[in-house]
Amino acid sequence: MPADSCGNVRLGYRADVGDLAELIERFDVDDPAFIADPYPVLGGLREVTPVFWNERSNQWVLTRFAGVHETLRHRGLGRAYTHLYTHAELGRGEPDPRWADFHQHEAWSLLCLEPPDHTRLRRLVAKVFTPRAVAALRPNIEGYSDELLDRCRQLGTFDLLSDYAQPYSVAVICSMLGVPRSDTQLLLDWSHSIVKMYELSTTEQVRAAANRAAGEYIEYTRALIAEKRRHPDGLLVSELVQVEDEGDTLTEDEIVSTTMVLLEAGHEATVNTLGNGVRALMKHPAEWARLVAGEVDSKTAIEELLRWDSPLQLFERWVIEPGVEIAGQRFEVGDEVVMLFGAAERDPRRFDDPDRFDVGRGDTAHIGFGGGIHFCVGAPLARQELAVSLDGLVARFPNLALAEEPEYQPTFVIRGLKGLLVSE
């Protein structure tokens, strides 16, 4: 375990080390039992210590809401460090050239940039991704939802993920980007492969598949950009091609990364929030009844869906300035710090009775969309998609129930179900 400059063991909390060691051992992202229900372990870690060192991943791990909230906003930590340091300066190897296409696809992603590049790119994207543009999508969003849910009603028993959430989410983002709906399955497959690269534990096969998908997606997006240059249609990719601010424009590489991250982040988060959230509703029928009765509206309920079983369980930051101290722990430049969203979102120091699933809680100050300069640019769109979906489900399926017990995907960082079979 690392030591600070005084030679002390760098453990930021005086706790029973035996208990902490046992909990860290149980914090095993490859353990199916942990994946099925990580919250007892996450809760135990949170109550024993606000921060610990994870030997498996060589990362500092923050467990409590206050520490996570501060980290999301602290300018001494960043999503990247290469704007300030070389890999060698921080004692890290160069990116693996075998995964060059994957690295290229996120090179100009808003999720992976720091100022001044992030400031410039977000300013240009924000000129296109406006609240008015998102609001104008509502008729399309409702249309896709109605079409797919009507089909689900005809099926009787249906998989909420494959029959509704996945095609719905991709159709929405494609309609915003200006991607032909006939290509949505291509984008869906690419997205599923690429996001597996963000897990703490990946195989060579998974990495190769992610890199291949990224390469194919890049070529597709370049062709799409060329088409929008020839035939502008007023939709997002077309607007990104033309956007300008004080003579500044986006490069093709920046448009590629922006387009890809909007689909991947937006799609995966919406699908998994719907899956995890509706599962929670089915496990808490009294809460579903509150929605059906109109006691709680969908806009209020979706905030609890985002908090209670987070689709994003872990997010990283690099320490990029000296003197950073969070949760009583002093960090060194080059340290990697991870935030356990699932632990923080159930912190009793922040939320009353946090393990209780309460659709009427209505707390919008959760961290489901991140925070600071990296707060999710697509949050208004995601909220609209989720609210429309809940409204459609309540209207058509007031007696909705699980048709079989669902299982979670064998991943931790991105938490979602393999499927969710439901029926009236």
CSV table of C-alpha atoms in Angstrom, one decimal:
chain,number,residue,atom,x,y,z
A,1,MET,CA,0.0,0.0,0.0
A,2,PRO,CA,1.5,3.4,-0.9
A,3,ALA,CA,2.9,5.7,1.8
A,4,ASP,CA,2.8,9.5,2.0
A,5,SER,CA,5.8,11.7,2.1
A,6,CYS,CA,6.2,11.1,5.8
A,7,GLY,CA,6.3,7.4,5.4
A,8,ASN,CA,2.9,6.8,6.8
A,9,VAL,CA,0.6,4.2,5.2
A,10,ARG,CA,-1.7,6.2,3.0
A,11,LEU,CA,-5.0,5.0,4.4
A,12,GLY,CA,-7.4,8.0,4.9
A,13,TYR,CA,-9.6,6.6,7.7
A,14,ARG,CA,-9.0,5.0,11.1
A,15,ALA,CA,-11.1,1.9,10.8
A,16,ASP,CA,-10.9,-1.8,11.7
A,17,VAL,CA,-8.4,-2.9,9.1
A,18,GLY,CA,-9.5,-6.5,9.2
A,19,ASP,CA,-13.0,-5.5,8.3
A,20,LEU,CA,-11.8,-3.2,5.6
A,21,ALA,CA,-9.5,-5.9,4.2
A,22,GLU,CA,-12.4,-8.4,4.0
A,23,LEU,CA,-14.6,-5.9,2.3
A,24,ILE,CA,-11.9,-5.0,-0.3
A,25,GLU,CA,-11.5,-8.7,-1.0
A,26,ARG,CA,-15.3,-9.0,-1.6
A,27,PHE,CA,-15.1,-6.0,-3.9
A,28,ASP,CA,-14.5,-8.4,-6.8
A,29,VAL,CA,-15.9,-7.2,-10.1
A,30,ASP,CA,-15.5,-10.7,-11.6
A,31,ASP,CA,-17.6,-12.4,-8.9
A,32,PRO,CA,-21.1,-13.1,-10.2
A,33,ALA,CA,-22.5,-12.8,-6.6
A,34,PHE,CA,-21.1,-9.3,-6.3
A,35,ILE,CA,-22.4,-8.3,-9.7
A,36,ALA,CA,-25.9,-9.6,-8.8
A,37,ASP,CA,-26.1,-7.4,-5.8
A,38,PRO,CA,-23.1,-5.2,-5.1
A,39,TYR,CA,-24.8,-2.9,-2.6
A,40,PRO,CA,-24.1,-4.8,0.6
A,41,VAL,CA,-20.3,-4.7,-0.2
A,42,LEU,CA,-20.5,-1.1,-1.4
A,43,GLY,CA,-22.4,0.0,1.6
A,44,GLY,CA,-20.0,-1.8,3.9
A,45,LEU,CA,-17.0,-0.1,2.3
A,46,ARG,CA,-18.7,3.3,2.5
A,47,GLU,CA,-19.4,2.9,6.3
A,48,VAL,CA,-15.9,1.6,7.1
A,49,THR,CA,-13.9,4.2,5.2
A,50,PRO,CA,-14.4,7.2,2.8
A,51,VAL,CA,-11.4,6.1,0.7
A,52,PHE,CA,-9.2,3.1,0.2
A,53,TRP,CA,-6.5,1.8,-2.0
A,54,ASN,CA,-7.4,-1.0,-4.4
A,55,GLU,CA,-4.4,-3.3,-5.0
A,56,ARG,CA,-6.2,-5.1,-7.8
A,57,SER,CA,-6.5,-2.0,-10.0
A,58,ASN,CA,-3.9,0.3,-8.4
A,59,GLN,CA,-6.5,3.0,-7.8
A,60,TRP,CA,-7.7,5.1,-4.9
A,61,VAL,CA,-11.4,4.5,-4.4
A,62,LEU,CA,-13.9,7.0,-2.9
A,63,THR,CA,-17.1,5.7,-1.4
A,64,ARG,CA,-19.1,8.6,0.1
A,65,PHE,CA,-21.2,11.2,-1.5
A,66,ALA,CA,-19.3,14.2,-0.2
A,67,GLY,CA,-15.9,12.9,-1.5
A,68,VAL,CA,-17.4,11.9,-4.9
A,69,HIS,CA,-19.2,15.2,-5.2
A,70,GLU,CA,-16.0,17.1,-4.5
A,71,THR,CA,-13.9,15.0,-6.9
A,72,LEU,CA,-16.3,15.6,-9.8
A,73,ARG,CA,-15.8,19.3,-9.3
A,74,HIS,CA,-12.2,19.6,-8.2
A,75,ARG,CA,-9.9,21.2,-10.8
A,76,GLY,CA,-6.9,19.4,-9.4
A,77,LEU,CA,-8.3,16.2,-10.9
A,78,GLY,CA,-9.0,15.6,-14.5
A,79,ARG,CA,-10.3,13.0,-17.0
A,80,ALA,CA,-7.0,13.2,-18.8
A,81,TYR,CA,-3.4,14.2,-18.0
A,82,THR,CA,-1.7,14.3,-21.4
A,83,HIS,CA,-2.3,18.0,-21.8
A,84,LEU,CA,0.1,18.5,-18.9
A,85,TYR,CA,2.3,15.5,-18.7
A,86,THR,CA,3.7,12.7,-20.8
A,87,HIS,CA,2.9,9.1,-20.0
A,88,ALA,CA,6.6,8.6,-19.0
A,89,GLU,CA,6.5,11.5,-16.6
A,90,LEU,CA,3.7,9.8,-14.6
A,91,GLY,CA,5.4,6.4,-14.8
A,92,ARG,CA,2.9,5.0,-17.2
A,93,GLY,CA,3.3,3.1,-20.5
A,94,GLU,CA,2.2,4.4,-23.8
A,95,PRO,CA,-1.3,3.3,-25.0
A,96,ASP,CA,-1.3,-0.2,-26.5
A,97,PRO,CA,-1.0,0.3,-30.3
A,98,ARG,CA,-3.2,-2.8,-30.8
A,99,TRP,CA,-6.2,-0.7,-29.7
A,100,ALA,CA,-5.3,2.4,-31.8
A,101,ASP,CA,-8.8,2.7,-33.3
A,102,PHE,CA,-10.4,2.6,-29.9
A,103,HIS,CA,-8.1,5.3,-28.6
A,104,GLN,CA,-8.7,7.4,-31.8
A,105,HIS,CA,-12.5,7.2,-31.3
A,106,GLU,CA,-12.3,8.8,-27.9
A,107,ALA,CA,-9.4,11.2,-28.6
A,108,TRP,CA,-11.7,14.2,-28.9
A,109,SER,CA,-14.5,12.9,-26.7
A,110,LEU,CA,-15.9,15.5,-24.3
A,111,LEU,CA,-15.7,12.8,-21.6
A,112,CYS,CA,-11.9,12.5,-22.1
A,113,LEU,CA,-10.8,16.2,-22.5
A,114,GLU,CA,-9.7,18.9,-20.1
A,115,PRO,CA,-9.5,22.7,-20.6
A,116,PRO,CA,-8.8,24.4,-22.8
A,117,ASP,CA,-9.8,21.8,-25.4
A,118,HIS,CA,-12.8,20.7,-23.4
A,119,THR,CA,-14.0,24.3,-22.9
A,120,ARG,CA,-13.7,25.0,-26.6
A,121,LEU,CA,-15.4,21.8,-27.8
A,122,ARG,CA,-18.2,21.9,-25.3
A,123,ARG,CA,-18.9,25.5,-26.2
A,124,LEU,CA,-19.3,24.6,-29.9
A,125,VAL,CA,-21.4,21.5,-29.2
A,126,ALA,CA,-23.6,23.5,-26.8
A,127,LYS,CA,-24.5,25.9,-29.7
A,128,VAL,CA,-26.1,22.9,-31.4
A,129,PHE,CA,-27.2,20.7,-28.5
A,130,THR,CA,-29.6,23.3,-27.1
A,131,PRO,CA,-32.6,22.9,-24.8
A,132,ARG,CA,-34.7,24.1,-27.7
A,133,ALA,CA,-33.3,21.5,-30.0
A,134,VAL,CA,-34.0,18.8,-27.4
A,135,ALA,CA,-37.5,20.0,-26.8
A,136,ALA,CA,-38.2,20.0,-30.5
A,137,LEU,CA,-37.4,16.2,-30.5
A,138,ARG,CA,-40.3,15.4,-28.2
A,139,PRO,CA,-42.8,14.6,-31.0
A,140,ASN,CA,-40.3,12.1,-32.5
A,141,ILE,CA,-39.5,10.7,-29.1
A,142,GLU,CA,-43.2,10.1,-28.3
A,143,GLY,CA,-43.7,8.6,-31.7
A,144,TYR,CA,-41.0,6.1,-31.4
A,145,SER,CA,-42.2,5.2,-27.9
A,146,ASP,CA,-45.8,4.7,-29.0
A,147,GLU,CA,-44.8,2.6,-32.0
A,148,LEU,CA,-42.6,0.2,-30.0
A,149,LEU,CA,-44.9,0.0,-26.9
A,150,ASP,CA,-47.9,-0.7,-29.1
A,151,ARG,CA,-45.9,-3.6,-30.7
A,152,CYS,CA,-45.0,-4.8,-27.2
A,153,ARG,CA,-48.7,-4.8,-26.2
A,154,GLN,CA,-49.4,-7.0,-29.2
A,155,LEU,CA,-46.7,-9.4,-28.0
A,156,GLY,CA,-48.3,-9.7,-24.5
A,157,THR,CA,-45.1,-10.9,-22.9
A,158,PHE,CA,-42.1,-8.9,-24.0
A,159,ASP,CA,-38.4,-8.1,-23.2
A,160,LEU,CA,-38.4,-4.4,-22.2
A,161,LEU,CA,-34.7,-4.1,-23.3
A,162,SER,CA,-34.6,-5.8,-26.7
A,163,ASP,CA,-38.2,-5.1,-27.7
A,164,TYR,CA,-38.4,-1.6,-26.5
A,165,ALA,CA,-35.5,0.3,-24.7
A,166,GLN,CA,-32.7,-0.6,-27.1
A,167,PRO,CA,-34.4,0.2,-30.4
A,168,TYR,CA,-36.2,3.2,-28.8
A,169,SER,CA,-33.0,4.8,-27.5
A,170,VAL,CA,-31.0,4.3,-30.7
A,171,ALA,CA,-33.9,5.6,-32.8
A,172,VAL,CA,-34.1,8.8,-30.7
A,173,ILE,CA,-30.4,9.6,-30.9
A,174,CYS,CA,-30.2,8.6,-34.6
A,175,SER,CA,-33.1,11.0,-35.4
A,176,MET,CA,-31.2,13.7,-33.6
A,177,LEU,CA,-27.9,13.0,-35.3
A,178,GLY,CA,-29.4,12.5,-38.7
A,179,VAL,CA,-28.4,8.9,-39.0
A,180,PRO,CA,-30.8,6.7,-41.1
A,181,ARG,CA,-33.0,4.6,-38.9
A,182,SER,CA,-32.1,1.5,-41.1
A,183,ASP,CA,-28.6,1.7,-39.7
A,184,THR,CA,-29.6,1.7,-36.0
A,185,GLN,CA,-28.7,-2.0,-35.5
A,186,LEU,CA,-25.2,-1.3,-36.8
A,187,LEU,CA,-24.7,1.5,-34.3
A,188,LEU,CA,-26.2,-0.6,-31.5
A,189,ASP,CA,-23.8,-3.5,-32.1
A,190,TRP,CA,-20.8,-1.1,-32.3
A,191,SER,CA,-21.8,0.6,-29.1
A,192,HIS,CA,-22.2,-2.7,-27.1
A,193,SER,CA,-18.7,-3.8,-28.1
A,194,ILE,CA,-17.0,-0.4,-27.5
A,195,VAL,CA,-18.3,0.3,-24.0
A,196,LYS,CA,-17.0,-3.1,-22.7
A,197,MET,CA,-13.5,-1.5,-22.9
A,198,TYR,CA,-14.4,0.7,-19.9
A,199,GLU,CA,-14.7,-2.2,-17.5
A,200,LEU,CA,-12.0,-2.9,-14.8
A,201,SER,CA,-11.5,-6.4,-16.1
A,202,THR,CA,-11.4,-7.1,-19.8
A,203,THR,CA,-10.1,-10.0,-22.0
A,204,GLU,CA,-8.0,-9.7,-25.1
A,205,GLN,CA,-11.0,-10.9,-27.1
A,206,VAL,CA,-13.2,-8.1,-25.7
A,207,ARG,CA,-10.5,-5.5,-26.4
A,208,ALA,CA,-10.0,-6.7,-30.0
A,209,ALA,CA,-13.8,-6.6,-30.6
A,210,ALA,CA,-14.0,-3.1,-29.1
A,211,ASN,CA,-11.1,-1.9,-31.3
A,212,ARG,CA,-12.7,-3.5,-34.4
A,213,ALA,CA,-16.0,-1.9,-33.7
A,214,ALA,CA,-14.4,1.5,-33.1
A,215,GLY,CA,-12.6,1.3,-36.4
A,216,GLU,CA,-15.8,0.4,-38.3
A,217,TYR,CA,-17.7,3.1,-36.5
A,218,ILE,CA,-15.1,5.8,-37.3
A,219,GLU,CA,-15.3,5.0,-41.0
A,220,TYR,CA,-19.1,5.0,-41.0
A,221,THR,CA,-19.1,8.4,-39.2
A,222,ARG,CA,-16.5,9.9,-41.6
A,223,ALA,CA,-18.8,8.9,-44.5
A,224,LEU,CA,-21.8,10.3,-42.7
A,225,ILE,CA,-20.0,13.7,-42.2
A,226,ALA,CA,-19.1,13.8,-45.9
A,227,GLU,CA,-22.7,13.2,-46.8
A,228,LYS,CA,-23.9,16.0,-44.5
A,229,ARG,CA,-21.4,18.4,-46.1
A,230,ARG,CA,-22.9,17.6,-49.5
A,231,HIS,CA,-26.5,17.6,-48.3
A,232,PRO,CA,-27.1,19.5,-45.0
A,233,ASP,CA,-30.3,18.5,-43.3
A,234,GLY,CA,-30.3,20.7,-40.2
A,235,LEU,CA,-29.8,17.8,-37.8
A,236,LEU,CA,-27.0,17.4,-35.3
A,237,VAL,CA,-24.1,16.0,-37.4
A,238,SER,CA,-25.0,18.5,-40.2
A,239,GLU,CA,-25.0,21.3,-37.6
A,240,LEU,CA,-21.7,20.2,-36.1
A,241,VAL,CA,-20.2,20.4,-39.5
A,242,GLN,CA,-21.3,24.0,-39.9
A,243,VAL,CA,-21.1,25.3,-36.3
A,244,GLU,CA,-18.8,28.3,-35.8
A,245,ASP,CA,-17.9,30.5,-32.9
A,246,GLU,CA,-15.7,33.6,-33.4
A,247,GLY,CA,-14.1,31.9,-36.4
A,248,ASP,CA,-13.6,28.6,-34.6
A,249,THR,CA,-15.0,25.4,-36.0
A,250,LEU,CA,-14.9,21.7,-35.3
A,251,THR,CA,-12.4,19.4,-37.0
A,252,GLU,CA,-13.5,16.2,-38.6
A,253,ASP,CA,-11.8,14.2,-35.8
A,254,GLU,CA,-13.7,16.2,-33.2
A,255,ILE,CA,-17.0,15.7,-34.9
A,256,VAL,CA,-16.3,11.9,-35.1
A,257,SER,CA,-15.6,11.6,-31.4
A,258,THR,CA,-18.5,13.9,-30.4
A,259,THR,CA,-21.0,11.9,-32.5
A,260,MET,CA,-19.8,8.6,-31.2
A,261,VAL,CA,-19.8,9.5,-27.5
A,262,LEU,CA,-23.3,11.0,-27.8
A,263,LEU,CA,-24.6,7.7,-29.1
A,264,GLU,CA,-22.6,5.4,-26.7
A,265,ALA,CA,-23.1,7.4,-23.5
A,266,GLY,CA,-26.7,8.4,-24.2
A,267,HIS,CA,-27.8,5.0,-25.4
A,268,GLU,CA,-26.2,2.9,-22.8
A,269,ALA,CA,-27.3,5.1,-19.9
A,270,THR,CA,-31.0,5.4,-21.1
A,271,VAL,CA,-31.3,1.6,-21.8
A,272,ASN,CA,-29.8,0.6,-18.5
A,273,THR,CA,-31.7,3.2,-16.4
A,274,LEU,CA,-34.9,1.9,-17.9
A,275,GLY,CA,-34.0,-1.7,-17.3
A,276,ASN,CA,-32.7,-1.3,-13.8
A,277,GLY,CA,-35.4,1.1,-12.9
A,278,VAL,CA,-38.4,-0.9,-14.2
A,279,ARG,CA,-36.9,-4.0,-12.5
A,280,ALA,CA,-36.9,-2.0,-9.2
A,281,LEU,CA,-40.5,-0.9,-9.8
A,282,MET,CA,-41.6,-4.5,-10.4
A,283,LYS,CA,-39.8,-5.5,-7.1
A,284,HIS,CA,-41.6,-2.7,-5.3
A,285,PRO,CA,-45.2,-3.0,-6.6
A,286,ALA,CA,-46.5,-0.3,-4.2
A,287,GLU,CA,-44.2,2.2,-5.9
A,288,TRP,CA,-45.4,1.1,-9.3
A,289,ALA,CA,-49.0,1.6,-8.0
A,290,ARG,CA,-48.1,5.2,-7.1
A,291,LEU,CA,-47.2,5.9,-10.7
A,292,VAL,CA,-50.3,4.1,-12.1
A,293,ALA,CA,-52.6,6.1,-9.7
A,294,GLY,CA,-51.0,9.4,-10.7
A,295,GLU,CA,-49.8,10.0,-7.2
A,296,VAL,CA,-46.2,10.5,-8.5
A,297,ASP,CA,-45.4,11.8,-12.0
A,298,SER,CA,-42.8,10.3,-14.3
A,299,LYS,CA,-40.5,13.4,-14.1
A,300,THR,CA,-40.2,12.9,-10.4
A,301,ALA,CA,-39.9,9.1,-10.5
A,302,ILE,CA,-37.0,9.0,-13.0
A,303,GLU,CA,-34.7,10.7,-10.5
A,304,GLU,CA,-35.0,7.8,-8.2
A,305,LEU,CA,-34.5,5.3,-11.0
A,306,LEU,CA,-31.2,7.1,-11.7
A,307,ARG,CA,-30.1,7.1,-8.1
A,308,TRP,CA,-31.2,3.7,-6.6
A,309,ASP,CA,-29.6,1.3,-9.1
A,310,SER,CA,-27.1,3.5,-11.0
A,311,PRO,CA,-26.4,2.5,-14.7
A,312,LEU,CA,-22.9,3.9,-14.1
A,313,GLN,CA,-21.2,2.5,-11.0
A,314,LEU,CA,-17.7,3.8,-11.3
A,315,PHE,CA,-16.0,6.8,-12.9
A,316,GLU,CA,-12.3,7.8,-12.9
A,317,ARG,CA,-10.2,11.0,-12.5
A,318,TRP,CA,-6.4,11.6,-12.6
A,319,VAL,CA,-4.7,13.8,-10.1
A,320,ILE,CA,-3.1,16.5,-12.2
A,321,GLU,CA,-2.1,19.1,-9.6
A,322,PRO,CA,0.0,18.8,-6.4
A,323,GLY,CA,-1.7,19.3,-3.0
A,324,VAL,CA,-5.0,17.5,-3.7
A,325,GLU,CA,-6.6,16.2,-0.5
A,326,ILE,CA,-10.1,14.7,-0.5
A,327,ALA,CA,-11.9,12.8,2.3
A,328,GLY,CA,-8.8,13.2,4.5
A,329,GLN,CA,-6.5,11.5,2.0
A,330,ARG,CA,-3.6,13.4,0.3
A,331,PHE,CA,-3.0,12.3,-3.3
A,332,GLU,CA,0.1,12.6,-5.5
A,333,VAL,CA,0.2,13.8,-9.0
A,334,GLY,CA,-0.4,10.8,-11.3
A,335,ASP,CA,-2.6,8.9,-8.8
A,336,GLU,CA,-5.8,7.5,-10.3
A,337,VAL,CA,-8.9,8.1,-8.3
A,338,VAL,CA,-12.2,6.3,-8.8
A,339,MET,CA,-15.6,7.2,-7.6
A,340,LEU,CA,-18.1,4.5,-6.5
A,341,PHE,CA,-21.4,6.0,-7.7
A,342,GLY,CA,-23.4,3.1,-6.4
A,343,ALA,CA,-22.0,3.6,-2.9
A,344,ALA,CA,-22.3,7.3,-2.9
A,345,GLU,CA,-25.9,7.4,-4.2
A,346,ARG,CA,-26.9,5.4,-1.1
A,347,ASP,CA,-24.9,7.4,1.4
A,348,PRO,CA,-27.1,8.1,4.5
A,349,ARG,CA,-25.1,11.2,5.1
A,350,ARG,CA,-26.7,12.7,2.0
A,351,PHE,CA,-30.0,10.7,1.5
A,352,ASP,CA,-32.6,9.9,4.1
A,353,ASP,CA,-33.3,6.1,4.3
A,354,PRO,CA,-31.1,5.7,1.2
A,355,ASP,CA,-31.7,2.0,0.6
A,356,ARG,CA,-35.5,2.6,0.4
A,357,PHE,CA,-36.7,2.8,-3.2
A,358,ASP,CA,-39.1,5.8,-3.2
A,359,VAL,CA,-40.3,7.1,-6.6
A,360,GLY,CA,-41.6,10.2,-4.8
A,361,ARG,CA,-38.2,11.2,-3.4
A,362,GLY,CA,-37.7,13.7,-6.3
A,363,ASP,CA,-34.1,14.5,-5.4
A,364,THR,CA,-32.5,15.9,-8.6
A,365,ALA,CA,-29.1,16.6,-6.9
A,366,HIS,CA,-27.9,13.0,-7.3
A,367,ILE,CA,-24.8,12.3,-9.3
A,368,GLY,CA,-26.4,10.2,-12.0
A,369,PHE,CA,-25.3,12.7,-14.7
A,370,GLY,CA,-21.9,13.4,-13.1
A,371,GLY,CA,-20.9,16.9,-12.1
A,372,GLY,CA,-18.6,19.8,-12.7
A,373,ILE,CA,-17.4,20.7,-16.2
A,374,HIS,CA,-18.1,17.1,-17.3
A,375,PHE,CA,-21.8,17.2,-16.3
A,376,CYS,CA,-23.6,15.2,-19.0
A,377,VAL,CA,-24.5,17.4,-21.9
A,378,GLY,CA,-27.3,15.0,-22.8
A,379,ALA,CA,-29.0,15.0,-19.4
A,380,PRO,CA,-32.1,16.9,-20.7
A,381,LEU,CA,-32.5,14.5,-23.6
A,382,ALA,CA,-32.1,11.5,-21.3
A,383,ARG,CA,-34.7,12.8,-18.8
A,384,GLN,CA,-37.1,13.4,-21.6
A,385,GLU,CA,-36.6,9.9,-23.0
A,386,LEU,CA,-37.1,8.3,-19.6
A,387,ALA,CA,-40.2,10.3,-18.7
A,388,VAL,CA,-41.9,9.5,-22.0
A,389,SER,CA,-41.1,5.8,-21.6
A,390,LEU,CA,-42.6,5.7,-18.0
A,391,ASP,CA,-45.7,7.5,-19.2
A,392,GLY,CA,-46.2,5.0,-22.0
A,393,LEU,CA,-45.7,2.0,-19.8
A,394,VAL,CA,-48.1,3.3,-17.2
A,395,ALA,CA,-50.7,4.1,-19.7
A,396,ARG,CA,-50.6,0.7,-21.5
A,397,PHE,CA,-49.5,-1.7,-18.8
A,398,PRO,CA,-51.0,-0.7,-15.4
A,399,ASN,CA,-50.7,-4.3,-14.2
A,400,LEU,CA,-47.2,-4.8,-15.5
A,401,ALA,CA,-45.2,-7.6,-13.7
A,402,LEU,CA,-42.0,-9.7,-14.1
A,403,ALA,CA,-42.5,-12.7,-16.3
A,404,GLU,CA,-39.2,-14.2,-15.1
A,405,GLU,CA,-36.4,-13.2,-12.8
A,406,PRO,CA,-33.9,-11.0,-14.6
A,407,GLU,CA,-30.1,-11.4,-14.5
A,408,TYR,CA,-27.5,-8.6,-14.7
A,409,GLN,CA,-24.8,-8.4,-17.3
A,410,PRO,CA,-21.4,-9.7,-16.0
A,411,THR,CA,-20.0,-6.2,-15.9
A,412,PHE,CA,-19.7,-3.7,-13.1
A,413,VAL,CA,-18.8,-0.2,-14.4
A,414,ILE,CA,-21.8,-0.2,-16.7
A,415,ARG,CA,-24.5,-1.9,-14.8
A,416,GLY,CA,-27.4,-3.3,-16.7
A,417,LEU,CA,-29.6,-6.4,-17.3
A,418,LYS,CA,-29.3,-9.1,-19.9
A,419,GLY,CA,-33.0,-8.7,-20.4
A,420,LEU,CA,-36.2,-7.9,-18.6
A,421,LEU,CA,-39.1,-10.1,-19.5
A,422,VAL,CA,-42.4,-8.6,-18.4
A,423,SER,CA,-46.2,-9.0,-19.1
A,424,GLU,CA,-49.5,-7.7,-18.0
